[in-house]
mmCIF file of C-alpha atoms and ligand atoms in Angstrom:
data_model
loop_
_atom_site.group_PDB
_atom_site.id
_atom_site.type_symbol
_atom_site.label_atom_id
_atom_site.label_comp_id
_atom_site.label_asym_id
_atom_site.label_seq_id
_atom_site.Cartn_x
_atom_site.Cartn_y
_atom_site.Cartn_z
ATOM 1 C CA MET A 1 -22.221 4.368 16.518
ATOM 2 C CA ASP A 2 -20.510 3.256 13.391
ATOM 3 C CA ARG A 3 -21.338 5.485 10.457
ATOM 4 C CA PHE A 4 -19.801 3.097 7.939
ATOM 5 C CA ALA A 5 -21.951 0.130 8.945
ATOM 6 C CA ALA A 6 -24.682 -0.920 6.568
ATOM 7 C CA GLY A 7 -27.432 -0.862 9.146
ATOM 8 C CA ARG A 8 -27.508 -4.518 10.115
ATOM 9 C CA ALA A 9 -25.511 -6.730 12.449
ATOM 10 C CA MET A 10 -22.118 -5.115 12.244
ATOM 11 C CA PRO A 11 -18.999 -7.127 11.587
ATOM 12 C CA ALA A 12 -15.722 -5.925 13.047
ATOM 13 C CA CYS A 13 -14.521 -5.334 9.502
ATOM 14 C CA ARG A 14 -16.799 -4.266 6.654
ATOM 15 C CA VAL A 15 -16.666 -6.248 3.439
ATOM 16 C CA MET A 16 -16.688 -4.119 0.301
ATOM 17 C CA GLY A 17 -17.670 -6.117 -2.788
ATOM 18 C CA ILE A 18 -16.071 -5.139 -6.094
ATOM 19 C CA VAL A 19 -18.339 -4.325 -9.050
ATOM 20 C CA ASN A 20 -16.180 -3.666 -12.104
ATOM 21 C CA VAL A 21 -17.598 -2.263 -15.323
ATOM 22 C CA THR A 22 -14.444 -2.428 -17.395
ATOM 23 C CA PRO A 23 -13.945 -4.461 -20.587
ATOM 24 C CA ASP A 24 -10.334 -5.156 -19.551
ATOM 25 C CA SER A 25 -11.081 -5.696 -15.848
ATOM 26 C CA PHE A 26 -8.230 -7.706 -14.475
ATOM 27 C CA SER A 27 -10.207 -10.605 -13.172
ATOM 28 C CA ASP A 28 -13.793 -10.469 -14.286
ATOM 29 C CA GLY A 29 -13.161 -10.185 -18.024
ATOM 30 C CA SER A 30 -15.983 -8.649 -20.030
ATOM 31 C CA ARG A 31 -18.795 -10.603 -18.422
ATOM 32 C CA PHE A 32 -20.060 -7.668 -16.409
ATOM 33 C CA LEU A 33 -19.885 -5.119 -19.179
ATOM 34 C CA GLN A 34 -23.598 -5.163 -19.601
ATOM 35 C CA HIS A 35 -25.607 -3.117 -17.200
ATOM 36 C CA GLU A 36 -28.020 -5.926 -16.279
ATOM 37 C CA ASP A 37 -25.177 -8.335 -15.610
ATOM 38 C CA ALA A 38 -23.452 -5.796 -13.391
ATOM 39 C CA LEU A 39 -26.664 -5.200 -11.468
ATOM 40 C CA ALA A 40 -27.184 -8.945 -11.019
ATOM 41 C CA HIS A 41 -23.586 -9.252 -9.836
ATOM 42 C CA ALA A 42 -24.152 -6.436 -7.311
ATOM 43 C CA ARG A 43 -27.271 -8.197 -5.981
ATOM 44 C CA ARG A 44 -25.339 -11.408 -5.620
ATOM 45 C CA LEU A 45 -22.519 -9.745 -3.673
ATOM 46 C CA VAL A 46 -25.069 -8.237 -1.279
ATOM 47 C CA ALA A 47 -26.788 -11.614 -0.829
ATOM 48 C CA GLU A 48 -23.343 -13.050 -0.043
ATOM 49 C CA GLY A 49 -22.861 -10.520 2.744
ATOM 50 C CA ALA A 50 -21.276 -7.385 1.266
ATOM 51 C CA ASP A 51 -21.640 -4.330 3.520
ATOM 52 C CA TRP A 52 -20.614 -1.949 0.715
ATOM 53 C CA LEU A 53 -20.351 -2.107 -3.067
ATOM 54 C CA ASP A 54 -17.444 -0.419 -4.855
ATOM 55 C CA VAL A 55 -18.323 0.483 -8.454
ATOM 56 C CA GLY A 56 -15.459 1.229 -10.838
ATOM 57 C CA GLY A 57 -15.313 1.967 -14.572
ATOM 58 C CA GLU A 58 -11.570 2.324 -15.034
ATOM 59 C CA SER A 59 -9.196 -0.597 -14.557
ATOM 60 C CA THR A 60 -6.224 0.397 -12.409
ATOM 61 C CA ARG A 61 -4.330 -2.862 -12.435
ATOM 62 C CA PRO A 62 -0.643 -2.626 -13.433
ATOM 63 C CA GLY A 63 -0.312 -1.663 -17.108
ATOM 64 C CA ALA A 64 -3.897 -0.431 -17.508
ATOM 65 C CA ALA A 65 -4.537 2.585 -19.727
ATOM 66 C CA PRO A 66 -6.641 5.594 -18.661
ATOM 67 C CA VAL A 67 -10.318 5.736 -19.714
ATOM 68 C CA PRO A 68 -11.762 8.939 -21.241
ATOM 69 C CA LEU A 69 -14.199 10.890 -19.086
ATOM 70 C CA ASP A 70 -17.317 10.310 -21.204
ATOM 71 C CA GLU A 71 -16.647 6.577 -21.369
ATOM 72 C CA GLU A 72 -16.170 6.317 -17.594
ATOM 73 C CA LEU A 73 -19.366 8.300 -16.966
ATOM 74 C CA ARG A 74 -21.262 6.045 -19.372
ATOM 75 C CA ARG A 75 -20.027 2.927 -17.595
ATOM 76 C CA VAL A 76 -20.619 3.837 -13.966
ATOM 77 C CA ILE A 77 -23.337 6.466 -13.536
ATOM 78 C CA PRO A 78 -26.387 4.490 -14.782
ATOM 79 C CA LEU A 79 -25.201 1.496 -12.782
ATOM 80 C CA ILE A 80 -24.774 3.481 -9.563
ATOM 81 C CA ARG A 81 -28.243 4.961 -10.018
ATOM 82 C CA ALA A 82 -29.759 1.512 -10.630
ATOM 83 C CA ILE A 83 -27.985 -0.024 -7.616
ATOM 84 C CA CYS A 84 -29.084 2.810 -5.338
ATOM 85 C CA GLU A 85 -32.704 2.454 -6.505
ATOM 86 C CA ASP A 86 -32.784 -1.336 -6.207
ATOM 87 C CA PRO A 87 -34.753 -2.455 -3.153
ATOM 88 C CA ALA A 88 -32.814 -5.748 -3.130
ATOM 89 C CA ILE A 89 -29.574 -3.796 -2.597
ATOM 90 C CA ALA A 90 -29.777 -2.017 0.727
ATOM 91 C CA VAL A 91 -26.083 -1.261 1.109
ATOM 92 C CA PRO A 92 -24.174 1.936 0.411
ATOM 93 C CA VAL A 93 -22.140 2.343 -2.789
ATOM 94 C CA SER A 94 -18.694 3.812 -3.255
ATOM 95 C CA VAL A 95 -17.365 4.935 -6.620
ATOM 96 C CA ASP A 96 -13.803 4.032 -7.592
ATOM 97 C CA THR A 97 -12.666 7.065 -9.584
ATOM 98 C CA SER A 98 -10.049 9.810 -9.717
ATOM 99 C CA LYS A 99 -12.025 12.220 -11.878
ATOM 100 C CA PRO A 100 -13.882 15.084 -10.149
ATOM 101 C CA GLU A 101 -16.593 15.061 -12.845
ATOM 102 C CA VAL A 102 -17.285 11.368 -12.213
ATOM 103 C CA MET A 103 -17.283 11.997 -8.452
ATOM 104 C CA ARG A 104 -19.852 14.770 -8.830
ATOM 105 C CA ALA A 105 -22.153 12.711 -11.087
ATOM 106 C CA ALA A 106 -21.797 9.617 -8.884
ATOM 107 C CA ILE A 107 -22.751 11.568 -5.769
ATOM 108 C CA GLU A 108 -25.787 12.930 -7.604
ATOM 109 C CA ALA A 109 -26.678 9.340 -8.586
ATOM 110 C CA GLY A 110 -26.536 8.221 -4.952
ATOM 111 C CA ALA A 111 -22.927 7.236 -4.184
ATOM 112 C CA ALA A 112 -22.159 7.396 -0.466
ATOM 113 C CA MET A 113 -18.340 7.370 -0.604
ATOM 114 C CA ILE A 114 -15.575 8.379 -3.027
ATOM 115 C CA ASN A 115 -12.793 5.795 -3.379
ATOM 116 C CA ASP A 116 -9.825 7.431 -5.095
ATOM 117 C CA ILE A 117 -6.607 5.535 -5.862
ATOM 118 C CA ASN A 118 -5.097 8.973 -6.539
ATOM 119 C CA ALA A 119 -6.006 10.326 -3.065
ATOM 120 C CA LEU A 120 -7.938 13.328 -4.512
ATOM 121 C CA ARG A 121 -4.842 14.769 -6.241
ATOM 122 C CA GLU A 122 -6.724 15.610 -9.464
ATOM 123 C CA PRO A 123 -7.466 19.382 -9.496
ATOM 124 C CA GLY A 124 -10.975 19.970 -8.156
ATOM 125 C CA ALA A 125 -11.408 16.545 -6.531
ATOM 126 C CA VAL A 126 -10.913 17.705 -2.937
ATOM 127 C CA GLU A 127 -13.407 20.537 -3.466
ATOM 128 C CA VAL A 128 -16.108 18.234 -4.894
ATOM 129 C CA CYS A 129 -15.800 15.898 -1.908
ATOM 130 C CA ALA A 130 -15.663 18.675 0.682
ATOM 131 C CA GLU A 131 -18.797 20.244 -0.757
ATOM 132 C CA ALA A 132 -20.661 16.901 -0.823
ATOM 133 C CA GLY A 133 -19.747 16.099 2.768
ATOM 134 C CA ILE A 134 -19.431 12.347 2.188
ATOM 135 C CA PRO A 135 -16.654 9.904 3.186
ATOM 136 C CA VAL A 136 -13.541 9.573 1.030
ATOM 137 C CA CYS A 137 -10.944 6.811 0.776
ATOM 138 C CA LEU A 138 -7.435 8.184 0.194
ATOM 139 C CA MET A 139 -5.060 5.595 -1.323
ATOM 140 C CA HIS A 140 -1.299 5.647 -1.741
ATOM 141 C CA MET A 141 0.125 4.987 -5.209
ATOM 142 C CA GLN A 142 3.663 5.431 -6.485
ATOM 143 C CA GLY A 143 3.558 6.449 -10.161
ATOM 144 C CA GLN A 144 0.600 5.800 -12.460
ATOM 145 C CA PRO A 145 -1.097 2.455 -13.245
ATOM 146 C CA ARG A 146 0.432 2.118 -16.711
ATOM 147 C CA THR A 147 4.039 2.217 -15.455
ATOM 148 C CA MET A 148 3.905 1.866 -11.664
ATOM 149 C CA GLN A 149 5.354 -1.668 -11.523
ATOM 150 C CA GLN A 150 8.429 -0.883 -13.647
ATOM 151 C CA SER A 151 10.755 -0.047 -10.751
ATOM 152 C CA PRO A 152 9.013 0.681 -7.468
ATOM 153 C CA GLY A 153 11.454 2.068 -4.885
ATOM 154 C CA TYR A 154 11.316 3.285 -1.301
ATOM 155 C CA GLY A 155 13.651 4.000 1.580
ATOM 156 C CA ASP A 156 11.248 2.570 4.146
ATOM 157 C CA VAL A 157 7.935 1.734 2.484
ATOM 158 C CA VAL A 158 5.813 1.837 5.661
ATOM 159 C CA THR A 159 7.197 5.235 6.694
ATOM 160 C CA GLU A 160 6.856 6.729 3.223
ATOM 161 C CA VAL A 161 3.321 5.461 2.642
ATOM 162 C CA SER A 162 2.117 6.698 6.033
ATOM 163 C CA ALA A 163 3.807 10.090 5.513
ATOM 164 C CA PHE A 164 2.073 10.455 2.130
ATOM 165 C CA LEU A 165 -1.315 9.557 3.628
ATOM 166 C CA ARG A 166 -0.784 11.975 6.542
ATOM 167 C CA GLU A 167 -0.023 14.720 4.035
ATOM 168 C CA ARG A 168 -3.159 13.984 1.969
ATOM 169 C CA VAL A 169 -5.309 13.801 5.113
ATOM 170 C CA GLY A 170 -3.957 17.255 6.052
ATOM 171 C CA VAL A 171 -4.856 18.700 2.643
ATOM 172 C CA CYS A 172 -8.357 17.210 2.801
ATOM 173 C CA GLU A 173 -9.062 18.420 6.337
ATOM 174 C CA ALA A 174 -7.775 21.900 5.496
ATOM 175 C CA ALA A 175 -10.227 21.973 2.567
ATOM 176 C CA GLY A 176 -13.133 21.117 4.866
ATOM 177 C CA ILE A 177 -13.479 17.321 4.625
ATOM 178 C CA ALA A 178 -14.460 16.146 8.090
ATOM 179 C CA ARG A 179 -11.953 14.066 10.012
ATOM 180 C CA HIS A 180 -14.585 11.371 10.569
ATOM 181 C CA ASP A 181 -15.174 11.150 6.783
ATOM 182 C CA ILE A 182 -11.613 10.068 5.920
ATOM 183 C CA VAL A 183 -10.507 6.473 5.249
ATOM 184 C CA ILE A 184 -6.882 5.659 4.369
ATOM 185 C CA ASP A 185 -5.449 2.843 2.233
ATOM 186 C CA PRO A 186 -1.809 1.762 1.663
ATOM 187 C CA GLY A 187 -2.597 0.825 -1.962
ATOM 188 C CA PHE A 188 -1.425 -2.777 -2.181
ATOM 189 C CA GLY A 189 0.041 -3.449 -5.631
ATOM 190 C CA PHE A 190 0.212 0.217 -6.665
ATOM 191 C CA GLY A 191 3.918 0.832 -7.326
ATOM 192 C CA LYS A 192 5.082 -1.841 -4.881
ATOM 193 C CA THR A 193 7.163 -5.009 -5.080
ATOM 194 C CA PRO A 194 5.807 -8.143 -3.397
ATOM 195 C CA GLU A 195 8.138 -7.397 -0.458
ATOM 196 C CA HIS A 196 6.765 -3.855 -0.157
ATOM 197 C CA ASN A 197 3.215 -5.284 -0.060
ATOM 198 C CA LEU A 198 4.173 -7.817 2.611
ATOM 199 C CA ALA A 199 5.813 -5.113 4.748
ATOM 200 C CA LEU A 200 2.714 -2.903 4.450
ATOM 201 C CA LEU A 201 0.415 -5.740 5.482
ATOM 202 C CA LYS A 202 2.646 -6.923 8.333
ATOM 203 C CA HIS A 203 2.841 -3.354 9.655
ATOM 204 C CA LEU A 204 -0.749 -2.327 8.864
ATOM 205 C CA GLY A 205 -1.015 -1.412 12.554
ATOM 206 C CA VAL A 206 1.072 1.704 11.857
ATOM 207 C CA LEU A 207 -1.795 3.028 9.708
ATOM 208 C CA VAL A 208 -4.512 1.695 12.036
ATOM 209 C CA ASP A 209 -2.842 3.572 14.918
ATOM 210 C CA THR A 210 -3.438 6.903 13.143
ATOM 211 C CA GLY A 211 -7.078 6.517 14.205
ATOM 212 C CA TYR A 212 -8.386 6.804 10.636
ATOM 213 C CA PRO A 213 -10.262 3.724 9.368
ATOM 214 C CA VAL A 214 -8.028 1.655 7.075
ATOM 215 C CA LEU A 215 -9.162 -0.026 3.847
ATOM 216 C CA ALA A 216 -7.151 -2.997 2.560
ATOM 217 C CA GLY A 217 -7.452 -4.118 -1.061
ATOM 218 C CA LEU A 218 -5.528 -7.317 -1.709
ATOM 219 C CA SER A 219 -8.071 -9.389 -3.611
ATOM 220 C CA ARG A 220 -6.624 -11.558 -6.425
ATOM 221 C CA LYS A 221 -3.559 -9.326 -6.754
ATOM 222 C CA SER A 222 -0.241 -10.434 -8.245
ATOM 223 C CA LEU A 223 1.215 -10.616 -4.723
ATOM 224 C CA PHE A 224 -0.268 -14.129 -4.678
ATOM 225 C CA GLN A 225 1.516 -14.963 -7.901
ATOM 226 C CA ALA A 226 4.751 -13.980 -6.153
ATOM 227 C CA VAL A 227 4.028 -15.822 -2.884
ATOM 228 C CA LEU A 228 2.220 -18.913 -4.193
ATOM 229 C CA GLY A 229 2.937 -19.020 -7.914
ATOM 230 C CA ALA A 230 -0.830 -18.779 -8.262
ATOM 231 C CA PRO A 231 -2.367 -17.574 -11.555
ATOM 232 C CA LEU A 232 -5.418 -15.299 -11.385
ATOM 233 C CA GLU A 233 -7.974 -18.098 -11.099
ATOM 234 C CA GLU A 234 -6.123 -19.726 -8.182
ATOM 235 C CA ARG A 235 -5.789 -16.775 -5.818
ATOM 236 C CA LEU A 236 -8.890 -17.352 -3.667
ATOM 237 C CA THR A 237 -7.179 -18.901 -0.639
ATOM 238 C CA GLY A 238 -4.389 -16.336 -0.683
ATOM 239 C CA SER A 239 -6.877 -13.485 -0.991
ATOM 240 C CA VAL A 240 -9.106 -14.695 1.859
ATOM 241 C CA THR A 241 -6.085 -15.320 4.083
ATOM 242 C CA ALA A 242 -4.703 -11.838 3.433
ATOM 243 C CA ALA A 243 -8.117 -10.219 4.034
ATOM 244 C CA LEU A 244 -8.401 -12.032 7.374
ATOM 245 C CA VAL A 245 -4.892 -10.930 8.370
ATOM 246 C CA ALA A 246 -5.752 -7.329 7.446
ATOM 247 C CA ALA A 247 -8.942 -7.529 9.537
ATOM 248 C CA GLN A 248 -7.026 -8.970 12.499
ATOM 249 C CA LYS A 249 -4.569 -6.097 12.260
ATOM 250 C CA GLY A 250 -7.462 -3.657 12.502
ATOM 251 C CA ALA A 251 -8.572 -2.901 8.929
ATOM 252 C CA ALA A 252 -12.040 -1.318 8.912
ATOM 253 C CA PHE A 253 -12.754 -2.396 5.317
ATOM 254 C CA VAL A 254 -11.563 -5.147 3.033
ATOM 255 C CA ARG A 255 -12.207 -4.654 -0.708
ATOM 256 C CA VAL A 256 -12.798 -8.078 -2.263
ATOM 257 C CA HIS A 257 -14.128 -9.991 -5.259
ATOM 258 C CA ASP A 258 -14.943 -13.134 -3.256
ATOM 259 C CA VAL A 259 -17.488 -11.831 -0.782
ATOM 260 C CA LYS A 260 -18.963 -15.106 0.461
ATOM 261 C CA GLU A 261 -15.608 -16.726 1.196
ATOM 262 C CA THR A 262 -14.277 -13.583 2.883
ATOM 263 C CA CYS A 263 -17.401 -13.251 5.047
ATOM 264 C CA ASP A 264 -17.086 -16.915 6.070
ATOM 265 C CA ALA A 265 -13.496 -16.360 7.207
ATOM 266 C CA LEU A 266 -14.406 -13.202 9.132
ATOM 267 C CA ARG A 267 -17.381 -14.929 10.774
ATOM 268 C CA VAL A 268 -15.252 -17.817 11.977
ATOM 269 C CA TRP A 269 -12.782 -15.332 13.450
ATOM 270 C CA GLN A 270 -15.654 -13.349 15.011
ATOM 271 C CA ALA A 271 -17.137 -16.499 16.539
ATOM 272 C CA ILE A 272 -13.771 -17.358 18.071
ATOM 273 C CA GLU A 273 -13.299 -13.871 19.479
ATOM 274 C CA SER A 274 -16.822 -13.622 20.924
ATOM 275 C CA GLU A 275 -17.010 -17.311 21.899
ATOM 276 C CA ALA A 276 -20.519 -17.153 20.436
ATOM 277 C CA ILE A 277 -22.434 -18.339 17.398
ATOM 278 C CA ALA A 278 -24.191 -15.520 15.519
ATOM 279 C CA ALA A 279 -27.547 -16.126 13.804
ATOM 280 C CA PHE A 280 -27.498 -16.754 10.057
HETATM 281 C C1 LIG B 301 -7.249 -0.830 -3.663
HETATM 282 C C2 LIG B 301 -7.741 -0.892 -5.000
HETATM 283 C C3 LIG B 301 -8.752 0.040 -5.362
HETATM 284 N N1 LIG B 301 -7.286 -1.801 -5.913
HETATM 285 C C4 LIG B 301 -8.701 0.962 -3.207
HETATM 286 N N2 LIG B 301 -9.213 0.948 -4.449
HETATM 287 C C5 LIG B 301 -7.769 -1.773 -7.165
HETATM 288 N N3 LIG B 301 -9.147 1.878 -2.308
HETATM 289 C C6 LIG B 301 -8.763 -0.855 -7.527
HETATM 290 C C7 LIG B 301 -1.980 -6.646 -9.007
HETATM 291 O O1 LIG B 301 -0.877 -6.492 -8.433
HETATM 292 O O2 LIG B 301 -6.318 -1.644 -3.227
HETATM 293 N N4 LIG B 301 -7.742 0.085 -2.815
HETATM 294 N N5 LIG B 301 -9.232 0.033 -6.630
HETATM 295 C C8 LIG B 301 -7.231 -2.777 -8.178
HETATM 296 N N6 LIG B 301 -5.861 -2.495 -8.496
HETATM 297 C C9 LIG B 301 -4.892 -3.492 -8.696
HETATM 298 C C10 LIG B 301 -3.570 -3.253 -8.335
HETATM 299 C C11 LIG B 301 -5.253 -4.740 -9.179
HETATM 300 C C12 LIG B 301 -2.616 -4.265 -8.447
HETATM 301 C C13 LIG B 301 -4.316 -5.753 -9.310
HETATM 302 C C14 LIG B 301 -2.991 -5.527 -8.923
HETATM 303 O O3 LIG B 301 -2.299 -7.681 -9.591
#
């Protein structure tokens, strides 16, 4: 059985739809600031085929500034509660946060997974997750969002990222987080040059071979500016292509803005692999 599946026909790779509640969100602007808009957006992503929703109240794109605790709580907790109570949204919710207090409140509000770009390095974060007994996504990041793109450097990026994730997995398991509750993520765009991101995607199999489910977040990132010269509003094809490549290399989750287009690509791939047409 697949404990990350949403309870309906299971795709090989789960699609996690992004629900940002940040005034400076890097691609959705301030449109989803309002609670009702965010809820409507969440419903739409589910109707488009999302298996999970990832709710975040702090932008972590390059250059973004930290958000105070009370502001982050105010942005995400009522929304998580509303999503979890909405009968039209029958998919699990993850919360994109690094703060243990937000993790605790989100779990209480119904969150089913903690997605932490800081890999639970904030004091107290590992303990909150271990006590809750829910899945966690551990992501690699070099530096901090505000400055991480100033001069990213590695010996061998694939080796260093996988060593970091192995170390964090060890800390989490030692603290009592179950092995089957751990997801790992190379952190595309987090303290990485375009070449580092390409190497991590090409060699995603190194992470997949650890046996831990891998999450890949490439959606609308500046990698596509580097590869295609594409501004934010022209990164759809690049994003869908990269998500499909990640899925083909064994990613268990892709975290995306464009749920419908990503699901279409995955379904075409699935049809090819199974030589069968699935019902709509
Ligand atoms: C991610 C991720 C995330 N990405 C997980 N959570 C973001 N687990 C937020 C750019 O280069 O990949 N995995 N939460 C968004 N962060 C970025 C980073 C957005 C870089 C844009 C860029 O443009």
